[in-house]
mmCIF file of C-alpha atoms and ligand atoms in Angstrom:
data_model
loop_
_atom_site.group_PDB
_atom_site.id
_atom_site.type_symbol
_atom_site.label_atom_id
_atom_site.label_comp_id
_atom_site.label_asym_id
_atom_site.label_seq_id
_atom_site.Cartn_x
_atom_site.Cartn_y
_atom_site.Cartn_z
ATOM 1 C CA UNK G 300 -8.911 -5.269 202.201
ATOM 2 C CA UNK G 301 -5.507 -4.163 200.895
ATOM 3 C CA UNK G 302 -2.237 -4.599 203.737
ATOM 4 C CA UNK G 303 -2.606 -0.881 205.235
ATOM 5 C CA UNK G 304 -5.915 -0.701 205.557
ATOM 6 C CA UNK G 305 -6.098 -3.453 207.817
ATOM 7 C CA UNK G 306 -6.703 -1.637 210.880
ATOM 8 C CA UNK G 307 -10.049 0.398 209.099
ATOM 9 C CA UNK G 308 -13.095 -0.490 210.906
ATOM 10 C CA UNK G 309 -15.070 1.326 208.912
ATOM 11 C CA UNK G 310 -14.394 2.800 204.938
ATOM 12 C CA UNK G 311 -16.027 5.864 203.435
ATOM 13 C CA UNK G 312 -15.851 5.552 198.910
ATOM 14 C CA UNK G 313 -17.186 8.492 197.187
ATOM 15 C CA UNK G 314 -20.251 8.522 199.315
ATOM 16 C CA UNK G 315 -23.556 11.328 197.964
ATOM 17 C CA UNK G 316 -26.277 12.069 199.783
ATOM 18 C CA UNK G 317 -28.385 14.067 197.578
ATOM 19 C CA UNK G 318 -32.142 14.728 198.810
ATOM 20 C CA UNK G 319 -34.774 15.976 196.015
ATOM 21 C CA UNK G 320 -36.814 18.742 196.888
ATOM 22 C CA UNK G 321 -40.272 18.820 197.354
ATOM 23 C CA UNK G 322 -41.168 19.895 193.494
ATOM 24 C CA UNK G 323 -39.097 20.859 190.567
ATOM 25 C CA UNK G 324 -38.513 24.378 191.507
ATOM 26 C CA UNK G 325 -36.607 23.312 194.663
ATOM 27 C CA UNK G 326 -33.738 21.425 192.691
ATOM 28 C CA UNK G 327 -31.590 19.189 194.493
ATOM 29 C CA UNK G 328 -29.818 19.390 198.119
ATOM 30 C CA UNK G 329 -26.179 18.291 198.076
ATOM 31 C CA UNK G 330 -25.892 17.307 201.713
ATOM 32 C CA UNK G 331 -22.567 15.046 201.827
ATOM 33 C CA UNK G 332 -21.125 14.794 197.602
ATOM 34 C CA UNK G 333 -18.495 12.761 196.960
ATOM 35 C CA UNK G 334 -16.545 12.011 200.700
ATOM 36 C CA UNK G 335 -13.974 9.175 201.157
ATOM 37 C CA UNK G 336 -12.649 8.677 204.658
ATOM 38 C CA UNK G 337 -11.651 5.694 206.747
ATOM 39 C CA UNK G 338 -12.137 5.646 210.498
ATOM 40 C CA UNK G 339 -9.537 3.472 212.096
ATOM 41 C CA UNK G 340 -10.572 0.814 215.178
ATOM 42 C CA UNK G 341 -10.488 1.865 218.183
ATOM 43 C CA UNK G 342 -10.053 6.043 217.319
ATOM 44 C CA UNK G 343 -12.019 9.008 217.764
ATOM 45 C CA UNK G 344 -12.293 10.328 213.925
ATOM 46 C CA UNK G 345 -13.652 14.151 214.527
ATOM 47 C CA UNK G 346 -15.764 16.393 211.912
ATOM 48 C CA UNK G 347 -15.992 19.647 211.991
ATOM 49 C CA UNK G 348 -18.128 22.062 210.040
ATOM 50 C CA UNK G 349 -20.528 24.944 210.193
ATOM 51 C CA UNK G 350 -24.301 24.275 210.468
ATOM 52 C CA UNK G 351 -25.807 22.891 207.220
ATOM 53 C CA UNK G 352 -21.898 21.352 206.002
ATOM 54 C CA UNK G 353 -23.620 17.890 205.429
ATOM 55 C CA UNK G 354 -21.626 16.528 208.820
ATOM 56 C CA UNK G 355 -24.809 14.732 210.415
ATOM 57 C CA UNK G 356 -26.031 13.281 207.031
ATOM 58 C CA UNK G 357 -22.548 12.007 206.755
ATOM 59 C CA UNK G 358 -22.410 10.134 209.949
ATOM 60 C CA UNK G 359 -26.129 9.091 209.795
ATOM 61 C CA UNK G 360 -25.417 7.851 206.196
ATOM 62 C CA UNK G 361 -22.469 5.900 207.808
ATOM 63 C CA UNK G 362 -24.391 3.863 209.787
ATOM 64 C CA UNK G 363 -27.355 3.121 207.195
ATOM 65 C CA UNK G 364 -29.766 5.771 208.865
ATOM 66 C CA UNK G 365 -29.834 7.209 205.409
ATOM 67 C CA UNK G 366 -29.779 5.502 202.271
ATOM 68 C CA UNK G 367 -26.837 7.227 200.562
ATOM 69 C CA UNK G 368 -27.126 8.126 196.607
ATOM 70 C CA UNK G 369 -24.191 7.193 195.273
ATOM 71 C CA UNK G 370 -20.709 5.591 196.857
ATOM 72 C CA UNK G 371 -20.165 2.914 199.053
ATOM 73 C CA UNK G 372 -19.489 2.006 202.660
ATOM 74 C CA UNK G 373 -17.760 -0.818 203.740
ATOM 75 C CA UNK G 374 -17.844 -2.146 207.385
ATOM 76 C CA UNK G 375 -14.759 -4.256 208.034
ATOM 77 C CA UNK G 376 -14.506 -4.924 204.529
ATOM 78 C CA UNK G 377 -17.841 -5.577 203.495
ATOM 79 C CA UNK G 378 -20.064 -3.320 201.501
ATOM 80 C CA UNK G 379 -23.292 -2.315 203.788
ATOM 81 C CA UNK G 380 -24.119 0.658 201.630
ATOM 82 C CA UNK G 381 -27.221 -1.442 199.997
ATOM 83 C CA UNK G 382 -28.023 -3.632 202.631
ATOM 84 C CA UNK G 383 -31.749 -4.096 203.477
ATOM 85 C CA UNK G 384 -33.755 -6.550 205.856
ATOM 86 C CA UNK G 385 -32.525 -8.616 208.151
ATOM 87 C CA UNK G 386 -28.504 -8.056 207.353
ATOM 88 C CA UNK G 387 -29.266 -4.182 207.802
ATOM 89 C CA UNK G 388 -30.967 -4.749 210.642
ATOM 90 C CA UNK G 389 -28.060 -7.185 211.970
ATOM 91 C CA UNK G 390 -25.454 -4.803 210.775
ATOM 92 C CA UNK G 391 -27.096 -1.630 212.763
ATOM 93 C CA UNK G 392 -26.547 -3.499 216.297
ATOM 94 C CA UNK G 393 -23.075 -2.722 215.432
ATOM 95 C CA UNK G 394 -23.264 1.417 214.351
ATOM 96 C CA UNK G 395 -24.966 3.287 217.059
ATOM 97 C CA UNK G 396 -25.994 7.008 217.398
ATOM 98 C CA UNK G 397 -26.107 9.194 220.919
ATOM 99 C CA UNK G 398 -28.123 12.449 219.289
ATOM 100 C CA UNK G 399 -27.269 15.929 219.742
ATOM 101 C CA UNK G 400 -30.974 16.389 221.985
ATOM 102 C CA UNK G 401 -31.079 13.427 224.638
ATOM 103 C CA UNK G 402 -34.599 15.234 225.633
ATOM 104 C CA UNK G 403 -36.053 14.902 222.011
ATOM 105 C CA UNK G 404 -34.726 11.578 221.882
ATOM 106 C CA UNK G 405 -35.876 9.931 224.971
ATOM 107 C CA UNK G 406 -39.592 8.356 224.875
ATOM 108 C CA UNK G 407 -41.400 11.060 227.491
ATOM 109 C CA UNK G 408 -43.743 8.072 228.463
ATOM 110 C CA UNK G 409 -41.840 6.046 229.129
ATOM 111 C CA UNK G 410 -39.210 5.100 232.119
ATOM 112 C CA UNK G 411 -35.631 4.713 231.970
ATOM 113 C CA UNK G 412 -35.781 0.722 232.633
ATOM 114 C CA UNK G 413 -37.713 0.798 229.299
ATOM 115 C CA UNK G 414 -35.853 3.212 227.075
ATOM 116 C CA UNK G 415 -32.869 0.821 227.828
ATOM 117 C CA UNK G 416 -34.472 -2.482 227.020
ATOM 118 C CA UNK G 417 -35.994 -1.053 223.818
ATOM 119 C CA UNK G 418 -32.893 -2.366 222.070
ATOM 120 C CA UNK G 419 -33.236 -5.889 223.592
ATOM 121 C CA UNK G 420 -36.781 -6.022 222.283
ATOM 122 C CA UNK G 421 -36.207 -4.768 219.049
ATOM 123 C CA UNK G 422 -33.283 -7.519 218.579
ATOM 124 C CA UNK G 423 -35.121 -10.172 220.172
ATOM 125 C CA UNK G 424 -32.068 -10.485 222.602
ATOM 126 C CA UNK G 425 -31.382 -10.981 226.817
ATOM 127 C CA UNK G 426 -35.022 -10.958 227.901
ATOM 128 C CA UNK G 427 -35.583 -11.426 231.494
ATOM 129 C CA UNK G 428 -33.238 -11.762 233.857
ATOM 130 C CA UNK G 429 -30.171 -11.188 231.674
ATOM 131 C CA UNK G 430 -31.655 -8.225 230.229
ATOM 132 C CA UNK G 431 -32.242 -6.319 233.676
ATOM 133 C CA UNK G 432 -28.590 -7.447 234.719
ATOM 134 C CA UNK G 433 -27.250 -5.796 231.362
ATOM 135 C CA UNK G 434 -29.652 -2.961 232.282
ATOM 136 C CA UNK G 435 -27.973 -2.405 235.591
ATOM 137 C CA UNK G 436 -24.422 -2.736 234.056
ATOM 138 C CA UNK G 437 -25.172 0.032 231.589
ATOM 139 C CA UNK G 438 -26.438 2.365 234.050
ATOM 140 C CA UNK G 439 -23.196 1.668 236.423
ATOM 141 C CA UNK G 440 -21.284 2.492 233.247
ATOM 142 C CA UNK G 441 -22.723 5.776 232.500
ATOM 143 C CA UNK G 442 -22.125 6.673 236.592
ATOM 144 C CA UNK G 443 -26.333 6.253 237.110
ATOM 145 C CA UNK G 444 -27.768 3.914 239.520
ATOM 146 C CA UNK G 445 -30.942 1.688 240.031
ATOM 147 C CA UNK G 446 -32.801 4.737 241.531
ATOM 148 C CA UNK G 447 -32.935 5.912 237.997
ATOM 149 C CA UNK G 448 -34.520 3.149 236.603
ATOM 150 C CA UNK G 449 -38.208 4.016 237.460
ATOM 151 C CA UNK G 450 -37.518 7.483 236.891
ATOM 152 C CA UNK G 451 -39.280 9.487 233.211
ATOM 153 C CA UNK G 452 -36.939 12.080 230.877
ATOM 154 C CA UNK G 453 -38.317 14.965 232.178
ATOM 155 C CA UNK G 454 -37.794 13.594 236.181
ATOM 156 C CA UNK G 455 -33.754 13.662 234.804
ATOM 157 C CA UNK G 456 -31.297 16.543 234.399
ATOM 158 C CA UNK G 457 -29.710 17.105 230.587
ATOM 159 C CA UNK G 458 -26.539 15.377 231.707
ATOM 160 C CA UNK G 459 -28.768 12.540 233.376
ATOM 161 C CA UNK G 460 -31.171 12.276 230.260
ATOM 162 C CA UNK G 461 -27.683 11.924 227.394
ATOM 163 C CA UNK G 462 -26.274 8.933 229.577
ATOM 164 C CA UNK G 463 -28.931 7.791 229.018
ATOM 165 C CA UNK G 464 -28.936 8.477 225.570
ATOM 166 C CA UNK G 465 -25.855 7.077 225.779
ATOM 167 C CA UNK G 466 -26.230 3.719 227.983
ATOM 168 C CA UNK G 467 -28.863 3.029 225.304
ATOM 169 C CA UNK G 468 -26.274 3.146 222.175
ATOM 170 C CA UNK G 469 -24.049 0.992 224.284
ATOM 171 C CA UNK G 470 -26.782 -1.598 225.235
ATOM 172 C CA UNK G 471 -25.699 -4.238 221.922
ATOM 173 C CA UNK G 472 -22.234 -3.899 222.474
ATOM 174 C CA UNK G 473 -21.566 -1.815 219.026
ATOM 175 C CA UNK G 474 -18.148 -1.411 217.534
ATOM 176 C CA UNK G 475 -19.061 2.415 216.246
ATOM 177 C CA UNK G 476 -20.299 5.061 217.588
ATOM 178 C CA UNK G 477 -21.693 7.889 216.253
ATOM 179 C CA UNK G 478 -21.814 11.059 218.241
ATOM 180 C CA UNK G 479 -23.877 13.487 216.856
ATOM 181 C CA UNK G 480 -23.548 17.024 218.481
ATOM 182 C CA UNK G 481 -23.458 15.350 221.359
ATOM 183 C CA UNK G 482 -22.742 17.568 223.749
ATOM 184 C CA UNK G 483 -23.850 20.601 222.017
ATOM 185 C CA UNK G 484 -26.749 20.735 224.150
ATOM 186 C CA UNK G 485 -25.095 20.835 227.485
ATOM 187 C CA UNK G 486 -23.905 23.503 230.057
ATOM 188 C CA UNK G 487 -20.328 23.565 229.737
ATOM 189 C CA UNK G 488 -19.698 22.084 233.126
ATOM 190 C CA UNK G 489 -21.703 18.928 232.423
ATOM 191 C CA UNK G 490 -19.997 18.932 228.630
ATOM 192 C CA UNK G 491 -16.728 18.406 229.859
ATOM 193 C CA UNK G 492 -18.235 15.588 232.416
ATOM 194 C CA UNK G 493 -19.801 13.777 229.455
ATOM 195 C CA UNK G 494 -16.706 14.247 227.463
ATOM 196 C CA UNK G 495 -14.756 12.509 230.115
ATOM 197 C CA UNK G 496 -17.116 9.866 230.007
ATOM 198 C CA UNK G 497 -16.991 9.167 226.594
ATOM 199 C CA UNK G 498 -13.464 9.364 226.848
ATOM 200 C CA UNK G 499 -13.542 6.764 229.630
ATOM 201 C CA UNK G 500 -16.087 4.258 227.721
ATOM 202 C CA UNK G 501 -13.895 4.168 224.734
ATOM 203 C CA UNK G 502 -10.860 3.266 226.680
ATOM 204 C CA UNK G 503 -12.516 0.865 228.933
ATOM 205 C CA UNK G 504 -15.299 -1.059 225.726
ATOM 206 C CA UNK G 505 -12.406 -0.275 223.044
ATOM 207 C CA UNK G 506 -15.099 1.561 221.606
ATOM 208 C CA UNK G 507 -14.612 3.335 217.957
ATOM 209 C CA UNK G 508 -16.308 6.850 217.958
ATOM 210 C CA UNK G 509 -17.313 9.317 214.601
ATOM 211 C CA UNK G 510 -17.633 12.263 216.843
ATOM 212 C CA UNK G 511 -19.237 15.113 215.219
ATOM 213 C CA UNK G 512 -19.334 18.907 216.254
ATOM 214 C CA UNK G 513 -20.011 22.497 215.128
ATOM 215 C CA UNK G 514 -17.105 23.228 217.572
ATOM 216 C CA UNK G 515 -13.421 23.308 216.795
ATOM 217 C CA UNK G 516 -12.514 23.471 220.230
ATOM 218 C CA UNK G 517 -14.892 20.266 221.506
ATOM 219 C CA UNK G 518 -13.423 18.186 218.583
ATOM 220 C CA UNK G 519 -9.898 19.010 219.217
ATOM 221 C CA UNK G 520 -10.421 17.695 222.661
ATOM 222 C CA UNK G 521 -11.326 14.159 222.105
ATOM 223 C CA UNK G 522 -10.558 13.046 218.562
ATOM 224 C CA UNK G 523 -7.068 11.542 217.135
ATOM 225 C CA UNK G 524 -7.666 12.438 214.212
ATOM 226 C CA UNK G 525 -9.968 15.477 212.538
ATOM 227 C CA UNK G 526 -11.941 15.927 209.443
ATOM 228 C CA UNK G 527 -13.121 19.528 208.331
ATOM 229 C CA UNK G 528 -16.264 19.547 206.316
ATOM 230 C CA UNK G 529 -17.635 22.591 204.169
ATOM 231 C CA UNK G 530 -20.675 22.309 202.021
ATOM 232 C CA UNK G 531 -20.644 18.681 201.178
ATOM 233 C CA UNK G 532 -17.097 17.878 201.140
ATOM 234 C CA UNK G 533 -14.271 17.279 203.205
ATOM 235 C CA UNK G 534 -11.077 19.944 202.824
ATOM 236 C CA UNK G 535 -8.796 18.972 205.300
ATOM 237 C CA UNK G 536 -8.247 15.343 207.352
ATOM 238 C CA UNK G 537 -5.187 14.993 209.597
ATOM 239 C CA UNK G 538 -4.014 13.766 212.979
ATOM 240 C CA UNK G 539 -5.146 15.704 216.164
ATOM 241 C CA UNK G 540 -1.885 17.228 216.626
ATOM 242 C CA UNK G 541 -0.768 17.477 213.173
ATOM 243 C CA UNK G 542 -3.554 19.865 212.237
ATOM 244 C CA UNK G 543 -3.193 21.852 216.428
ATOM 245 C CA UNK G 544 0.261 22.364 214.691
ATOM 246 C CA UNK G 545 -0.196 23.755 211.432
ATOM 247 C CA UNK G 546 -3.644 23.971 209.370
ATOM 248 C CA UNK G 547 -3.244 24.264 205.605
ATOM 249 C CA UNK G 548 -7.027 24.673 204.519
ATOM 250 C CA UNK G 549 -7.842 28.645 204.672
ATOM 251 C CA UNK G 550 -11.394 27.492 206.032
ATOM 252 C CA UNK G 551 -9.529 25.237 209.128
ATOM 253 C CA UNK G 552 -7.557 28.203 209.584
ATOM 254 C CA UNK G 553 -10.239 30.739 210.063
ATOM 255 C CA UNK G 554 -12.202 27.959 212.438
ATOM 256 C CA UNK G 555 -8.982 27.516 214.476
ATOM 257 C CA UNK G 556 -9.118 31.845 214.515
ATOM 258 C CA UNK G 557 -11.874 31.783 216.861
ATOM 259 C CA UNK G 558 -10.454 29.612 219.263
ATOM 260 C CA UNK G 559 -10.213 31.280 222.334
ATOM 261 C CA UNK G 560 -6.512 30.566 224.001
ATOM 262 C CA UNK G 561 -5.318 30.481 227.038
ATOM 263 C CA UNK G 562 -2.352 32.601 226.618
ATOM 264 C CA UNK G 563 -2.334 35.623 224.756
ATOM 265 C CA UNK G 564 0.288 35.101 222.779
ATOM 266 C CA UNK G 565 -1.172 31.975 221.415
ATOM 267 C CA UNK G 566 -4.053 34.174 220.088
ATOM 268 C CA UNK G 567 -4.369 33.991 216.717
ATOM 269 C CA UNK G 568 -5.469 37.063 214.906
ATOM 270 C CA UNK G 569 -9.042 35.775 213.750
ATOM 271 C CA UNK G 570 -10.055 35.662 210.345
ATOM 272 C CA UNK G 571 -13.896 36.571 209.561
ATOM 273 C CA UNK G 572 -15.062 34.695 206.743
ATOM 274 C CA UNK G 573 -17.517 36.964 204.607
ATOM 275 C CA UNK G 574 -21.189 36.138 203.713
ATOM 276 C CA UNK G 575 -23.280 33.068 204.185
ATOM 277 C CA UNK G 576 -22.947 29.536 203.348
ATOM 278 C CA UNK G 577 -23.779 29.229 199.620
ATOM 279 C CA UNK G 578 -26.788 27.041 199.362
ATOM 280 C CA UNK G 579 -26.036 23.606 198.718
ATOM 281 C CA UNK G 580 -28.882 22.803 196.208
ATOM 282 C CA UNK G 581 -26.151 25.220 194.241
ATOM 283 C CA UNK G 582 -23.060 24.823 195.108
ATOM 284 C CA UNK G 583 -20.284 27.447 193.484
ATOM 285 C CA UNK G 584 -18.363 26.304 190.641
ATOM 286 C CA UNK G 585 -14.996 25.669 191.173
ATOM 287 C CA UNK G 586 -13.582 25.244 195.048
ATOM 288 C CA UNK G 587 -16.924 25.487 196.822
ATOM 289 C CA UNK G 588 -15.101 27.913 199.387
ATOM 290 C CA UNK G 589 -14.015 30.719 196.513
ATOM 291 C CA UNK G 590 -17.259 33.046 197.527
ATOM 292 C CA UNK G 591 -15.704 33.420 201.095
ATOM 293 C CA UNK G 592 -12.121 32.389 200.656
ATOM 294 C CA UNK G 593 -9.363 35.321 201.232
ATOM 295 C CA UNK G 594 -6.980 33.517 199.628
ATOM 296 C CA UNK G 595 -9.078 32.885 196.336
ATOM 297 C CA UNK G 596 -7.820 33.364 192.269
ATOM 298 C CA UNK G 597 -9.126 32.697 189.350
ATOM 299 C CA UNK G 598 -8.425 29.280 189.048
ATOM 300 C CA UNK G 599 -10.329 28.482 192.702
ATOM 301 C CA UNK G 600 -13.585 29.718 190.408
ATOM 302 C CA UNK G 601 -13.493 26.925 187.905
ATOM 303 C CA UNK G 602 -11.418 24.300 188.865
ATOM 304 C CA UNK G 603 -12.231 21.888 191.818
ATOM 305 C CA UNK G 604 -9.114 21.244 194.393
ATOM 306 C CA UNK G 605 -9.312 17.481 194.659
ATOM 307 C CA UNK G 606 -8.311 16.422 198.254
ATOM 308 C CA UNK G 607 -5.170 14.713 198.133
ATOM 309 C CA UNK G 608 -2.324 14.301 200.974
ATOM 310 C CA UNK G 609 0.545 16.653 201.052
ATOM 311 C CA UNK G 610 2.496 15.513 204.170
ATOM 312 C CA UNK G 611 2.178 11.654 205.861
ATOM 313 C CA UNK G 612 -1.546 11.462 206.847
ATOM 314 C CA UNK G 613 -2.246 14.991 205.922
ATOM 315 C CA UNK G 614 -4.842 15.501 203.091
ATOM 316 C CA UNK G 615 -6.169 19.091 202.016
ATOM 317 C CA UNK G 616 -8.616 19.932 198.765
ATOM 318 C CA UNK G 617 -6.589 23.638 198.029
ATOM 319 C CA UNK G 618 -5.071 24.640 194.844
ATOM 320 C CA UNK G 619 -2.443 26.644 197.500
ATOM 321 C CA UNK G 620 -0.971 23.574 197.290
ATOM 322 C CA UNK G 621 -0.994 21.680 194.432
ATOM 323 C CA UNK G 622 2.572 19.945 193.535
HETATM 324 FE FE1 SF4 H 22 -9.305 29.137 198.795
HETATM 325 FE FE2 SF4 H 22 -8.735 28.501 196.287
HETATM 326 FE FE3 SF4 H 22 -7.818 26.986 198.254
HETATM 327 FE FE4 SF4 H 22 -10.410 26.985 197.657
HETATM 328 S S1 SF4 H 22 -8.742 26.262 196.342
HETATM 329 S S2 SF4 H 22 -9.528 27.083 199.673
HETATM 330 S S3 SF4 H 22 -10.727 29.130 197.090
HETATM 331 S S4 SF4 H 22 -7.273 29.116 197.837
#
């Protein structure tokens, strides 16, 4: 791995995800086409993106839930975009997921004790007595207790039921973790508990999170550095506070519009973006934003912006500002 990537844990090249449809007429979904990224160890690297942007079939392609089409993925230096069998199945201990639904995700039938020993089983690792003492030192890590263990989903609250979701990603000690929409599906009280959690679990596991939301305001609040995703691509990547203090990408800038702030005067005039998402079985020529960018010209219809960085760490796909 060259001398500055050296602290990448995990490296994004040119990765596709392209899914056929179900007969000719149906042509071809773009989900994530053509995304490079690195995620640093020990950070929280944030996406953003409206609903159907490719963000989950980037971070589920990241950890070899999906096969991706084209590109490749490189865990500490190794490529793991084509692994199969047993290295695949090594590798995945490694890259966990927490899902966006901990109630759709959670066995119904069975109890808590054996939703968090699945992993162990499917491994073939700390049976027995080991196994129940890891058990007990996830729950104690996700603030449950052994009252829990006996308990079923639907006996458990939504905040109860995703640390769960979330002592079960932890239970092989992975280095990544993909969060996806994770606490989308909370009230906001118990969102800003699990947040703190997260937040706390990192610190104390120096865990490395891919943290994934529809939700400027969420990702702001726990990543170091963001990515914005529209339609397949990613337009803007900088630090936390870099982008907080000035957005380049017209598309981060109308996100960041809708921001509620505390003070008024921090209120940013917001920007409606007209019409839908174009489709992404057919994308628009050009920048894929030009249908709904105010600041589009001719060029933005033919000509693709290629992401490149424009200040230290800073990278935005705009023509605006091309040298
Ligand atoms: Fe808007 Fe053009 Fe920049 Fe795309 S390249 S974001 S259409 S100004």
């Amino acid at each position: 791995m060259p001398e500055n990537e050296k602290g990448t844990l995990l490296k994004a090249d040119q990765v596709k995800v392209h899914f056929k449809g179900k007969n000719q007429r149906s042509g071809t979904v773009k989900a994530v086409d053509g995304v490079s990224l690195d995620i640093r160890r020990g950070e929280t690297f944030g996406v953003v993106g409206e609903s159907g942007c490719g963000k989950s079939t980037l971070g589920r392609t990241l950890i070899r839930l999906i096969d991706p089409t084209d590109g490749h993925i490189y865990l500490e230096g190794e490529d793991i975009s084509r692994l199969k069998g047993a290295g695949l199945k090594e590798m995945r201990r490694k890259l966990q997921i927490i899902f966006q639904d901990p109630s759709a995700c959670l066995n119904p039938r069975r109890t808590v004790r054996q939703i968090l020993m699945e992993p162990f089983e499917i491994h073939g690792m700390d049976k027995g007595k080991d196994a129940e003492e890891r058990i007990m030192e996830l729950l104690q890590l996700v603030g449950l207790d052994a009252y829990h263990l006996s308990r079923y989903p639907h006996e458990l609250s939504g905040g109860q039921k995703q640390r769960i979701g979330i002592a079960r990603a932890l239970a092989l000690k992975p280095d990544l973790i993909v969060c996806d929409e994770a606490v989308s599906a909370l009230d906001v009280s118990v969102q800003a508990q699990v947040l703190n959690l997260l937040q706390e679990l990192k610190e104390k596991l120096g865990l490395t999170y891919f943290f994934i939301s529809h939700n400027l305001n969420v990702v702001y609040q726990v990543s170091d550095r963001v990515g914005v995703m529209y339609l397949g691509k990613m337009v803007e990547v900088a630090d936390y506070d870099q982008l907080y203090e000035k957005r380049y990408h017209p598309y981060t800038e109308a996100l960041l519009s809708a921001i509620p702030q505390v003070n008024q005067e921090d209120q940013k005039e917001r920007i409606h973006l007209e019409g839908e998402v174009p489709s992404p079985t057919d994308p628009p020529s050009g920048c894929r934003f030009h249908t709904r960018c105010p600041k589009a010209c001719e060029r933005c219809r033919t000509e693709e912006p290629a992401l490149r960085e424009i200040a230290p760490g800073h990278q935005v796909a705009c023509h605006l500002y091309d040298a």
